[in-house]
PDB file of C-alpha atoms and ligand atoms in Angstrom:
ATOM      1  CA  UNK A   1    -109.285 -66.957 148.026  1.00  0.00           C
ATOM      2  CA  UNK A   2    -109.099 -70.573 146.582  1.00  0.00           C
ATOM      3  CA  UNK A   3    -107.890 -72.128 149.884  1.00  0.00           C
ATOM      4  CA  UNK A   4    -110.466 -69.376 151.824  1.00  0.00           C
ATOM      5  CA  UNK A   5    -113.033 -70.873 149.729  1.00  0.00           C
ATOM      6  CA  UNK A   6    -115.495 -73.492 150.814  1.00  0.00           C
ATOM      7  CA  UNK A   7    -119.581 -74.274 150.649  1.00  0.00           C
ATOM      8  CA  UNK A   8    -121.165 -72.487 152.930  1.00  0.00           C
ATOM      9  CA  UNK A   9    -124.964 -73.565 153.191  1.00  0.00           C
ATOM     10  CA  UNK A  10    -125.912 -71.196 156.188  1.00  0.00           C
ATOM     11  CA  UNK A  11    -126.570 -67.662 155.616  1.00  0.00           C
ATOM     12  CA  UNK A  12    -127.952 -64.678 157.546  1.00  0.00           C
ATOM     13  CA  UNK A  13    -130.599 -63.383 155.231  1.00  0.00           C
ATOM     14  CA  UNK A  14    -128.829 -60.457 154.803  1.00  0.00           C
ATOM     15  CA  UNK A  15    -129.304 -59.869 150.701  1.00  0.00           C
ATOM     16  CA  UNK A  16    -125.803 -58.553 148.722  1.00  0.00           C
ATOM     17  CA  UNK A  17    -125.531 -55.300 148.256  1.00  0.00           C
ATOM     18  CA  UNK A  18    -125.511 -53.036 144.682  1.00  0.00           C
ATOM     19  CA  UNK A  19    -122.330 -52.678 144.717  1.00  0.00           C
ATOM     20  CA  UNK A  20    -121.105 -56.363 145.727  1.00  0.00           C
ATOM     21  CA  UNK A  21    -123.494 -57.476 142.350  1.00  0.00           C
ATOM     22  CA  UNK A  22    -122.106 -54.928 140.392  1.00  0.00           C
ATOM     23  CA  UNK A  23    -118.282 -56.450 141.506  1.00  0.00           C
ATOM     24  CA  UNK A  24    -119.882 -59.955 140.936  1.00  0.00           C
ATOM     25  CA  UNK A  25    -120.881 -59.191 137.480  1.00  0.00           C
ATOM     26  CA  UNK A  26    -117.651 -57.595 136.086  1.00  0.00           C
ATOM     27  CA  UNK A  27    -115.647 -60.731 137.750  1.00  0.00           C
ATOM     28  CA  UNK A  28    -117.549 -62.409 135.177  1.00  0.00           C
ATOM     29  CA  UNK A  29    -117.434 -59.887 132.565  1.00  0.00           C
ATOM     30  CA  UNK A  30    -113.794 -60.210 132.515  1.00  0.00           C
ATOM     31  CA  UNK A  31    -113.635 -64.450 132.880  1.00  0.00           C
ATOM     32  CA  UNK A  32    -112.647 -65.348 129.265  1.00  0.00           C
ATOM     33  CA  UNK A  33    -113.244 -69.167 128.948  1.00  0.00           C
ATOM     34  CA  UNK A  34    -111.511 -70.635 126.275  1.00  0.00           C
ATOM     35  CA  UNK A  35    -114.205 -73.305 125.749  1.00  0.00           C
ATOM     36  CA  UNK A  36    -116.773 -71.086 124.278  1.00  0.00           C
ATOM     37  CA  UNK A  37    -120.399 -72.724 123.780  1.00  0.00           C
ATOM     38  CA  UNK A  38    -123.577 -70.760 125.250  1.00  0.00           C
ATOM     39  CA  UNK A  39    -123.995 -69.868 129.050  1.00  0.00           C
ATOM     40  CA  UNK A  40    -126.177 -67.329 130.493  1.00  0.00           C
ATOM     41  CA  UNK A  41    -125.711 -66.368 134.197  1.00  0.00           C
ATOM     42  CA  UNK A  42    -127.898 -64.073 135.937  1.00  0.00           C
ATOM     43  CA  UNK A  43    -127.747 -62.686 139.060  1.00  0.00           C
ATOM     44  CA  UNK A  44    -131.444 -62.959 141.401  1.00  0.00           C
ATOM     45  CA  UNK A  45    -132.633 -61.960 144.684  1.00  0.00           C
ATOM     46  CA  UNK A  46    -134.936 -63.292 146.271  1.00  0.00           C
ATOM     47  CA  UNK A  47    -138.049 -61.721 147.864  1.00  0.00           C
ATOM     48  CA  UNK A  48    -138.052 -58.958 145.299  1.00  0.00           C
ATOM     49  CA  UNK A  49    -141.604 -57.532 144.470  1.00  0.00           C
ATOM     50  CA  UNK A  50    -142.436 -60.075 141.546  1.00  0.00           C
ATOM     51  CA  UNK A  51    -139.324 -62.727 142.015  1.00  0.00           C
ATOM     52  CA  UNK A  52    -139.433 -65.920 143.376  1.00  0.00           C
ATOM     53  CA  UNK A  53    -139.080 -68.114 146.466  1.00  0.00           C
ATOM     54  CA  UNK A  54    -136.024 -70.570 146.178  1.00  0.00           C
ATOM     55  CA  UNK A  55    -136.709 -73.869 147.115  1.00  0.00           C
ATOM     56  CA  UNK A  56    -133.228 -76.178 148.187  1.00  0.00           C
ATOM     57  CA  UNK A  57    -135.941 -78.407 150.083  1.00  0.00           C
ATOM     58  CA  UNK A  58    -133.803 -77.529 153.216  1.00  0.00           C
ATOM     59  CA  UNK A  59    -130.475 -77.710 151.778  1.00  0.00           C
ATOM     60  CA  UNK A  60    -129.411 -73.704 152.188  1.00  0.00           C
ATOM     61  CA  UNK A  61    -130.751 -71.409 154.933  1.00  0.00           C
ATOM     62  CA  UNK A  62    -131.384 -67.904 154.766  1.00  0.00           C
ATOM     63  CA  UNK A  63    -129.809 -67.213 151.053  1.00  0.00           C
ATOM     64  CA  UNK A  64    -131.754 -63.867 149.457  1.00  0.00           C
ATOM     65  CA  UNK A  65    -129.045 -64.247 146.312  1.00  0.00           C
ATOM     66  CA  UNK A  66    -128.451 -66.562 143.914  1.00  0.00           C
ATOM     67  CA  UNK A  67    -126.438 -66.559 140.361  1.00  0.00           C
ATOM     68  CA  UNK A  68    -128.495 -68.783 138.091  1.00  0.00           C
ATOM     69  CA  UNK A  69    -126.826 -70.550 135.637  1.00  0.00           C
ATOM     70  CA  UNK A  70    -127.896 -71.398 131.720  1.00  0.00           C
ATOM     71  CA  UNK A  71    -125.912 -73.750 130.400  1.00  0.00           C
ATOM     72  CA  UNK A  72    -125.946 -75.157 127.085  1.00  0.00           C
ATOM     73  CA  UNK A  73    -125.633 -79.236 126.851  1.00  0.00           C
ATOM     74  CA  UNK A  74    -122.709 -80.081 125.553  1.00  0.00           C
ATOM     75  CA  UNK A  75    -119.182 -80.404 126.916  1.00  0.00           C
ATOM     76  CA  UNK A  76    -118.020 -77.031 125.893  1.00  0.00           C
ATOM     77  CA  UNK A  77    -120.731 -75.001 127.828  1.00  0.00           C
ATOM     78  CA  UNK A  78    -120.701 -77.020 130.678  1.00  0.00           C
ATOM     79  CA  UNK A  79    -116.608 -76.627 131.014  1.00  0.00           C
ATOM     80  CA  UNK A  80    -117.370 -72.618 130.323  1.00  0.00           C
ATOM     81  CA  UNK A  81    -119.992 -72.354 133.075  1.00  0.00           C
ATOM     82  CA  UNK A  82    -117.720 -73.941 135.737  1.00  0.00           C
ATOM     83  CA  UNK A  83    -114.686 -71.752 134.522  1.00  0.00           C
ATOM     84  CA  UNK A  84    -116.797 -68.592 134.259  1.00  0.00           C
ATOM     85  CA  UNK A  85    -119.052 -68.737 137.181  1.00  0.00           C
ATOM     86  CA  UNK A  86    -115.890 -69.734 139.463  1.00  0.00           C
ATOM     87  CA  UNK A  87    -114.387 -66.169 138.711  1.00  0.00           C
ATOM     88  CA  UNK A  88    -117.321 -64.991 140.396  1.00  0.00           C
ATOM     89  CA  UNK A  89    -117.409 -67.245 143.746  1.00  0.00           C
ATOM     90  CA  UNK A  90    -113.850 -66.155 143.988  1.00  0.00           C
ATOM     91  CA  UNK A  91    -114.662 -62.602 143.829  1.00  0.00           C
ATOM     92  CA  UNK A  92    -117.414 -63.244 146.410  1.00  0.00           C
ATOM     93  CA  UNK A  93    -114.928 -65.228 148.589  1.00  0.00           C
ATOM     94  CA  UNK A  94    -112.359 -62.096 148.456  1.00  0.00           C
ATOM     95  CA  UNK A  95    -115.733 -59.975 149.290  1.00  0.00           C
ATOM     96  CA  UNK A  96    -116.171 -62.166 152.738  1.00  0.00           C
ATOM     97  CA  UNK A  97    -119.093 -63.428 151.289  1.00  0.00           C
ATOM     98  CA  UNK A  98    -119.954 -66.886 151.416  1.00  0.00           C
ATOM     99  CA  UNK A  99    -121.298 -69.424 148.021  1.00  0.00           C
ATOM    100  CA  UNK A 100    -122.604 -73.030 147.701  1.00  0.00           C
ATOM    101  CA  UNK A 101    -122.529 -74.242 144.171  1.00  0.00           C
ATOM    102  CA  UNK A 102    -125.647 -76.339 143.277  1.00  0.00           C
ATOM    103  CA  UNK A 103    -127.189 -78.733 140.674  1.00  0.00           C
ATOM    104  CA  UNK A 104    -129.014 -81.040 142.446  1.00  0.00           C
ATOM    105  CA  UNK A 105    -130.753 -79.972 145.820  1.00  0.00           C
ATOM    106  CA  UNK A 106    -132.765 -76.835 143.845  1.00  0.00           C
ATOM    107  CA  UNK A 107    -136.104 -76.594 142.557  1.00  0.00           C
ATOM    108  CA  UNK A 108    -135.636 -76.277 138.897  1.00  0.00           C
ATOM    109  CA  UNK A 109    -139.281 -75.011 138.249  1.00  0.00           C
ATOM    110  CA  UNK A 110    -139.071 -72.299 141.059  1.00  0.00           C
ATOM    111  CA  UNK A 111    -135.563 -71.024 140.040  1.00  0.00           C
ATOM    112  CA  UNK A 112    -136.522 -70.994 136.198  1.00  0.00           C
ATOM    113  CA  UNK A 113    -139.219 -68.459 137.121  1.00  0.00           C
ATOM    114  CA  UNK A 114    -136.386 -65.873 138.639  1.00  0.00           C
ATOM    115  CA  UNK A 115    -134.998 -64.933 135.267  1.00  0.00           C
ATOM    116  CA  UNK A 116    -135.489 -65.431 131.285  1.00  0.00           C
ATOM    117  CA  UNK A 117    -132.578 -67.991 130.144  1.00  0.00           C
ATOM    118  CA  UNK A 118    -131.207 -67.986 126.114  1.00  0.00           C
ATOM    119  CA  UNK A 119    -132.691 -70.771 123.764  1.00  0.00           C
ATOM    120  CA  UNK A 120    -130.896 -73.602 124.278  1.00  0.00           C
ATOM    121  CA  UNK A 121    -129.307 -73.166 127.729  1.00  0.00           C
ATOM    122  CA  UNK A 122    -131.597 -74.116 130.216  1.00  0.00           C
ATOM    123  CA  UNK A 123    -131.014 -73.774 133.596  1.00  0.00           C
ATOM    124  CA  UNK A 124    -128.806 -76.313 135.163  1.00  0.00           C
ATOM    125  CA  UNK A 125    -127.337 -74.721 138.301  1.00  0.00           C
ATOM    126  CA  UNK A 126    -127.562 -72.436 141.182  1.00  0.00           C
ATOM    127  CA  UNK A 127    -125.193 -70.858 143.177  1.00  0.00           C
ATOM    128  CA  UNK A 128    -126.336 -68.844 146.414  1.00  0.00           C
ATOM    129  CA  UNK A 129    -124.215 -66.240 148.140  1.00  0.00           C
ATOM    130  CA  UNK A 130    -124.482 -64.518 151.311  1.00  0.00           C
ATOM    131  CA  UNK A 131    -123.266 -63.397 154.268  1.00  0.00           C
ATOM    132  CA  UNK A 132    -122.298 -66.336 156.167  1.00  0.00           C
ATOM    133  CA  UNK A 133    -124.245 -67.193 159.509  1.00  0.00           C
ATOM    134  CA  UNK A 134    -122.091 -67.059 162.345  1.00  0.00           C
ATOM    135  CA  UNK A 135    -122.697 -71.055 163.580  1.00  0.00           C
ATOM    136  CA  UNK A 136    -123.065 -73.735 161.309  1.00  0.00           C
ATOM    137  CA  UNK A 137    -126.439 -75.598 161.152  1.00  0.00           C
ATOM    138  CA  UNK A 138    -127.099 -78.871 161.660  1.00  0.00           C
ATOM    139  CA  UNK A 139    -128.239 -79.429 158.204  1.00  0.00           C
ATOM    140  CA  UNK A 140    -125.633 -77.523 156.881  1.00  0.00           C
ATOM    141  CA  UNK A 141    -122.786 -79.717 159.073  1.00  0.00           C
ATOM    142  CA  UNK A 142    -124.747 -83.052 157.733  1.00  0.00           C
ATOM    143  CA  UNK A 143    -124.899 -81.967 153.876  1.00  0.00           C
ATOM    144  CA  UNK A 144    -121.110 -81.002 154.513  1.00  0.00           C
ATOM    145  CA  UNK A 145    -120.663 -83.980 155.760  1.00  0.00           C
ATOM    146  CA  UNK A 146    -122.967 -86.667 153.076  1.00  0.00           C
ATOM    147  CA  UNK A 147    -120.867 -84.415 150.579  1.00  0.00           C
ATOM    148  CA  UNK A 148    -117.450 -85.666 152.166  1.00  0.00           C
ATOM    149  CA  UNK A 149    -116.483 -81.723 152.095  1.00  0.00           C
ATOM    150  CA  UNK A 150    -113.917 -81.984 154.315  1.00  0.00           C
ATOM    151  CA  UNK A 151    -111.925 -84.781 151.880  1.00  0.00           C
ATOM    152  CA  UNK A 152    -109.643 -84.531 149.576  1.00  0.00           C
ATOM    153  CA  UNK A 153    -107.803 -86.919 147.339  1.00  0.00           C
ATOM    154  CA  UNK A 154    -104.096 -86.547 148.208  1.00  0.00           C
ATOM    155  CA  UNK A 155    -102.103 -84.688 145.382  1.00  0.00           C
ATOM    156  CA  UNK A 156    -100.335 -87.861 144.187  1.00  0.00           C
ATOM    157  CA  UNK A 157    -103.447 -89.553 143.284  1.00  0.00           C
ATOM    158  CA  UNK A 158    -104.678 -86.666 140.508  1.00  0.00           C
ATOM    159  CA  UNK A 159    -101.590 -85.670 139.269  1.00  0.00           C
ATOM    160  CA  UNK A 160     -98.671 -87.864 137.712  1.00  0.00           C
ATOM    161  CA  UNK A 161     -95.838 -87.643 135.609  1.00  0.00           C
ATOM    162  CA  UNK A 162     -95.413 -88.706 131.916  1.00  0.00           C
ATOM    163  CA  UNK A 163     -93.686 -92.286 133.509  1.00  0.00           C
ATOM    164  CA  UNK A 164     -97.233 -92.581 135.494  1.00  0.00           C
ATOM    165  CA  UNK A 165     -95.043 -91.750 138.592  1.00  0.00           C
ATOM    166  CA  UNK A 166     -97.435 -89.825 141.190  1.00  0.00           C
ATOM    167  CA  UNK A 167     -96.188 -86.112 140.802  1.00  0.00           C
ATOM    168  CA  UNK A 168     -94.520 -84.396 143.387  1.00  0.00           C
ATOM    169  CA  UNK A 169     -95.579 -80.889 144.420  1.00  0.00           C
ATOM    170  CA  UNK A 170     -92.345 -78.964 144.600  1.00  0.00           C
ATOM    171  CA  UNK A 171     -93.366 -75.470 144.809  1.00  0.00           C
ATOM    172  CA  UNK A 172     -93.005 -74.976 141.489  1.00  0.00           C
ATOM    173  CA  UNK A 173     -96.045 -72.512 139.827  1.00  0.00           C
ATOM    174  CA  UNK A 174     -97.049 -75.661 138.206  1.00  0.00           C
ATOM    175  CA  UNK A 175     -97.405 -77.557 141.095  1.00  0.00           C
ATOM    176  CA  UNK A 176     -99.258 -74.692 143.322  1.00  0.00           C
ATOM    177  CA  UNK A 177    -101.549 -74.445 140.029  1.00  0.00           C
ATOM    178  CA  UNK A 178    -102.678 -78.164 140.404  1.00  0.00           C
ATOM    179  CA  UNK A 179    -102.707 -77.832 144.139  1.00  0.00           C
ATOM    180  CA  UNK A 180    -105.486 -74.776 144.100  1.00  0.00           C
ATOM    181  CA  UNK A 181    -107.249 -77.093 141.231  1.00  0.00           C
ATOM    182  CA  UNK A 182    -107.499 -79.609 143.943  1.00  0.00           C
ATOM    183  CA  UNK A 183    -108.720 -77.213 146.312  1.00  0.00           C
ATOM    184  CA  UNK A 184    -111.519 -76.607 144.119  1.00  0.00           C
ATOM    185  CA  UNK A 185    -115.064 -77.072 144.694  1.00  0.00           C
ATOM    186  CA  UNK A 186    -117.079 -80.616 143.025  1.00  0.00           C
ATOM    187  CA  UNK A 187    -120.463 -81.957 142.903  1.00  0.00           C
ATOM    188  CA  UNK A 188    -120.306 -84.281 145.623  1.00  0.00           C
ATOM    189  CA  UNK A 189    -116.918 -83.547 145.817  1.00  0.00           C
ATOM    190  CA  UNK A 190    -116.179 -86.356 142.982  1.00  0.00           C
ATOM    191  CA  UNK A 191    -112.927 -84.379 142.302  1.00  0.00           C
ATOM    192  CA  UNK A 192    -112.875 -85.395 138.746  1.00  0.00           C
ATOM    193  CA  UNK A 193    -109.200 -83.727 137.704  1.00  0.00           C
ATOM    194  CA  UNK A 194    -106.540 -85.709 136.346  1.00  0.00           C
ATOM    195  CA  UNK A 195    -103.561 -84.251 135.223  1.00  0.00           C
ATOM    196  CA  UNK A 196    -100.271 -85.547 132.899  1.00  0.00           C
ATOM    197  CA  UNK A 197     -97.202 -83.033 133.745  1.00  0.00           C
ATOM    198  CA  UNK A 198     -94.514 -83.395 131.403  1.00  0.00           C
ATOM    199  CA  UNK A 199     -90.443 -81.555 132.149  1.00  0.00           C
ATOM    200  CA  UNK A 200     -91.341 -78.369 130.602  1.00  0.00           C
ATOM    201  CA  UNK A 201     -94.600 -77.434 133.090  1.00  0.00           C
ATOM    202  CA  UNK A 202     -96.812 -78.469 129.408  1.00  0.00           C
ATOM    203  CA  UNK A 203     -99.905 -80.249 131.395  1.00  0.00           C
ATOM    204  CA  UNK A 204    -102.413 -82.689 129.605  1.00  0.00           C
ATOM    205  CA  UNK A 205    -106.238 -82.760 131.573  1.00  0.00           C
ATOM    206  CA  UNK A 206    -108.538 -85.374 132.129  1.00  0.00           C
ATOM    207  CA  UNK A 207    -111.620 -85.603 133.364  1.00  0.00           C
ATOM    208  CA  UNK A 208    -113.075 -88.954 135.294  1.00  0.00           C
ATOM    209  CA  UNK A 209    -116.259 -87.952 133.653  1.00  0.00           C
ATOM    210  CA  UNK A 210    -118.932 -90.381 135.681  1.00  0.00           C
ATOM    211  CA  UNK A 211    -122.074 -87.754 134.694  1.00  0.00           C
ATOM    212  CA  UNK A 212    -122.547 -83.983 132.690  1.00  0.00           C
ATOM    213  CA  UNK A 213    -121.784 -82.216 135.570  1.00  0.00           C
ATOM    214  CA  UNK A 214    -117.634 -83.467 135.898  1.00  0.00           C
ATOM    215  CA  UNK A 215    -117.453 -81.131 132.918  1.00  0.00           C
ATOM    216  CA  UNK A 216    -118.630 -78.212 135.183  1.00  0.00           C
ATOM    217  CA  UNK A 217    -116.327 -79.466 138.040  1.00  0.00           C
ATOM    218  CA  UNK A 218    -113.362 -79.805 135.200  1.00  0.00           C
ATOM    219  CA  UNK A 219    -114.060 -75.811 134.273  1.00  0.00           C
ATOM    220  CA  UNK A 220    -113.927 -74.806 137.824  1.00  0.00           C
ATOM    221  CA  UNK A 221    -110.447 -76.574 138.544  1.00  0.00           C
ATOM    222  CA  UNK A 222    -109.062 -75.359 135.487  1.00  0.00           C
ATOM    223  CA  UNK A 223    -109.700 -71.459 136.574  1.00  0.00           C
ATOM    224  CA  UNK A 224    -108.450 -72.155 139.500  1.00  0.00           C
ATOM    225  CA  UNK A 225    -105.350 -73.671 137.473  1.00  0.00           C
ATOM    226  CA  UNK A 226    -105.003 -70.579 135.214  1.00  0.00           C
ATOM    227  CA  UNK A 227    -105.443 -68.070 138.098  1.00  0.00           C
ATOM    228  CA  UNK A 228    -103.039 -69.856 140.670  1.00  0.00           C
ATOM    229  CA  UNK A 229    -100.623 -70.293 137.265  1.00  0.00           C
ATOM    230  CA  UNK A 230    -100.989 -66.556 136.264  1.00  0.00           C
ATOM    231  CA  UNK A 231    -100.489 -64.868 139.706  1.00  0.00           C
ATOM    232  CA  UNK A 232     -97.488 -67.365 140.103  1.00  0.00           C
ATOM    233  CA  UNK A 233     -95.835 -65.754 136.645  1.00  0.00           C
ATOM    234  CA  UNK A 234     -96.777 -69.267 134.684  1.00  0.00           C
ATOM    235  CA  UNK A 235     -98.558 -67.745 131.846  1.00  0.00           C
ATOM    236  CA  UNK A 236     -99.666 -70.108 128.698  1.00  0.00           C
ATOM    237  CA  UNK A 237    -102.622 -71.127 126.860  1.00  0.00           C
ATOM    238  CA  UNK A 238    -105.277 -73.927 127.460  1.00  0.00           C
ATOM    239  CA  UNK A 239    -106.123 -75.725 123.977  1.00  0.00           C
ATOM    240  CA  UNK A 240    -107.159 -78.705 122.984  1.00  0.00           C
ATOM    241  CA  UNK A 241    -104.261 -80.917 121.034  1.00  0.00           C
ATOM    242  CA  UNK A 242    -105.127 -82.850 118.010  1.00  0.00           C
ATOM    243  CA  UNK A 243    -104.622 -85.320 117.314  1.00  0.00           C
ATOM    244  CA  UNK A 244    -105.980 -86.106 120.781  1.00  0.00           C
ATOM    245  CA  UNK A 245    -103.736 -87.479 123.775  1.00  0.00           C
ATOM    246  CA  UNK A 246    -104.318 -91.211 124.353  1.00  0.00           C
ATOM    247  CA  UNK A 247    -106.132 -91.017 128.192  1.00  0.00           C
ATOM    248  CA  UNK A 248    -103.892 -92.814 130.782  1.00  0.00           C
ATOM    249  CA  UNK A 249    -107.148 -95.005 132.265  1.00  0.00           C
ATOM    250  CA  UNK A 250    -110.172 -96.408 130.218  1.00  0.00           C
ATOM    251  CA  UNK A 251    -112.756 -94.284 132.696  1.00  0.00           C
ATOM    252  CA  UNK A 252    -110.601 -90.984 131.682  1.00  0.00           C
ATOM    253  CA  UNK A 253    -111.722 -88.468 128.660  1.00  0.00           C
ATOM    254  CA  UNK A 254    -108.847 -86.079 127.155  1.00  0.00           C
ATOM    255  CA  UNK A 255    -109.895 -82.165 127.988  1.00  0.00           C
ATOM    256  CA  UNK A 256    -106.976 -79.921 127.175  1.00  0.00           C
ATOM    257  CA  UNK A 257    -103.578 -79.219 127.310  1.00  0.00           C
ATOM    258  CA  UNK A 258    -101.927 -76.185 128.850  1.00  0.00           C
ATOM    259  CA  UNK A 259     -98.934 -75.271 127.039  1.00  0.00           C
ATOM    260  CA  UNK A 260     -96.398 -72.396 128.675  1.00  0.00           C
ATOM    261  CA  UNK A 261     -95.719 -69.141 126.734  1.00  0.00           C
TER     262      UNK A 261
HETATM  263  C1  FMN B   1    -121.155 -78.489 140.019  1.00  0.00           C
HETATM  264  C2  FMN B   1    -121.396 -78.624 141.519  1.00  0.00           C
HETATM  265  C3  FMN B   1    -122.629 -79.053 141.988  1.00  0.00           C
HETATM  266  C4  FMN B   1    -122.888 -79.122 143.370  1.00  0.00           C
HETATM  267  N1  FMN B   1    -124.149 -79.483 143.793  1.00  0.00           N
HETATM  268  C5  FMN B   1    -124.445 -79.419 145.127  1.00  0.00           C
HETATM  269  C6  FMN B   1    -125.787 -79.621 145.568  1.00  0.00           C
HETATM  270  O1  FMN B   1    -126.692 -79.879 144.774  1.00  0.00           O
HETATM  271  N2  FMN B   1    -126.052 -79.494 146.885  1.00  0.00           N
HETATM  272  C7  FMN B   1    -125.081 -79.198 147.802  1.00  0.00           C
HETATM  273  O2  FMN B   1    -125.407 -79.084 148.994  1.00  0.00           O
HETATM  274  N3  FMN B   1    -123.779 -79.009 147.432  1.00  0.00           N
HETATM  275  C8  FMN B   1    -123.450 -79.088 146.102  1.00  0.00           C
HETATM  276  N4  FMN B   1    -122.156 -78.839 145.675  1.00  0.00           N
HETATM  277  C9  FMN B   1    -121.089 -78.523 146.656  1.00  0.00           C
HETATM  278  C10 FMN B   1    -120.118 -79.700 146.833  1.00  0.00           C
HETATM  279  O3  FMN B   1    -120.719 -80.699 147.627  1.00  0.00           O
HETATM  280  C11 FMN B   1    -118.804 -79.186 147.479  1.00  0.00           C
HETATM  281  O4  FMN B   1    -118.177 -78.263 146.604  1.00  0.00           O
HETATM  282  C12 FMN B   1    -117.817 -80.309 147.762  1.00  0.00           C
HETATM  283  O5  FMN B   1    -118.357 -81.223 148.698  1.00  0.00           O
HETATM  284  C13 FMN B   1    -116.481 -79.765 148.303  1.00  0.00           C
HETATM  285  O6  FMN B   1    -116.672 -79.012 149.475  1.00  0.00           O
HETATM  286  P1  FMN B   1    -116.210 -77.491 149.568  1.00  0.00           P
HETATM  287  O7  FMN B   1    -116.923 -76.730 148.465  1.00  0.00           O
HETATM  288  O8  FMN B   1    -116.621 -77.033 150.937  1.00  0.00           O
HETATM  289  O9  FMN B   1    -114.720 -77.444 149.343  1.00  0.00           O
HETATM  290  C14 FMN B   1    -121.870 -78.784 144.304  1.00  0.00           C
HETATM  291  C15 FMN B   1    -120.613 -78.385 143.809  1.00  0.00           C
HETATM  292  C16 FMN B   1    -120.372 -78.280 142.447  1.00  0.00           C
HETATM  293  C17 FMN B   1    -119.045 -77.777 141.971  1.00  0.00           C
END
């Protein structure tokens, strides 16, 4: 599902079904971050007697569903939110259904009106989901395109050894976990993980954390991480080492460490 995965901004109009919510809403019923803080996702359709009409001035086309996202501000919620609400695009993925993460090309005032959000978290992104239109519009092929979708920075460049030698992807569980993180959707595909492995498959995270919203992009990749890592027979904990790793670069900020059971 993580390599199925990617934005789709196109969609049919056809609105998700009961059941496909229902599935949607125990994938993230059973995502246990281990960042805590406050976030509050709800699920919306639009065009519902009494909801609202989304505005992505042109971004999306033909989304009726949308997961709406309350997110405290600090780091903690905003790493949560990405590793909770990424369970759920997965789960949408593995139900054929397509997702587009946003936080910028949304009207926050329209959106805020689809749901009541917890004190304290307001709403800070959308996600819309759908069946995926058959051909890709031109909008939808330009945003792809602004948002250098089809890029990514090669393995060697995120991920390096204690020595600062680029890691090499082996085929190890480790490596296959930082591989799907690197698969993982980013606003404006910044890619912001950075990763230390050391001998024994312990990994120390960074985050190039240019604006709020890397910390979202740095809980996504690290679900991936923990997913790929589980299903490969890796299991271990994610927790945050004190006192705290010195960060390779000066434009790099310590996140957590994943130790192996
Ligand atoms: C936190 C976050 C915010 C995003 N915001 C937007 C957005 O406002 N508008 C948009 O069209 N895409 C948005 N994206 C989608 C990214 O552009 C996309 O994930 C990235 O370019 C990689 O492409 P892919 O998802 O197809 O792999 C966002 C993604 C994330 C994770």
């Amino acid at each position: 599902m993580m390599r199925a995965r990617h934005s789709v901004r196109d969609y049919t109009g056809i609105p998700l079904t009961e059941r496909q919510k229902d599935a949607l809403r125990a994938a993230i019923a059973a995502a246990k971050s281990p960042f805590g803080g406050t976030v509050d996702i709800h699920i919306v359709t639009a065009g519902d007697a009494g909801t609202f009409s989304p505005t992505t001035y042109g971004m999306i086309r033909g989304a009726r569903d949308f997961m709406l996202l309350g997110i405290g501000p600090d780091r903690n919620s905003l790493l949560s939110a990405g590793y909770i609400a990424e369970r759920a695009v997965l789960e949408a993925t593995a139900m054929g259904l397509g997702t587009c993460w946003m936080s910028g090309t949304f009207s926050k005032a329209e959106f805020s009106k689809a749901a009541d959000f917890t004190a304290g978290a307001p709403l800070t992104v959308v996600i819309a989901m759908g069946v995926p239109a058959a051909r890709k519009s031109f909008v939808a092929r330009a945003a792809g395109f602004l948002a250098g979708s089809d890029g990514r920075k090669p393995y060697g460049d995120l991920f390096h050894n204690t020595d600062g030698t680029p890691y090499v992807d082996d085929g190890s569980p480790v490596a296959e976990a930082l591989e799907m993180m690197r698969l993982a959707p980013s606003g404006v595909n910044s890619q912001p993980w950075r990763a230390i492995v050391t001998g024994d498959s312990t990994v120390r995270f960074f985050a190039k954390a240019k604006k709020p919203t890397a910390f979202i992009d740095m809980g996504i990749g690290l679900s991936h991480f923990m997913l790929a890592a589980g299903a490969r027979g890796l299991d271990g904990t994610l927790a945050a080492e004190k006192p705290q790793p010195a960060a390779p670069a000066p434009d790099l900020e310590y996140i957590v460490t994943f130790s192996p059971a």
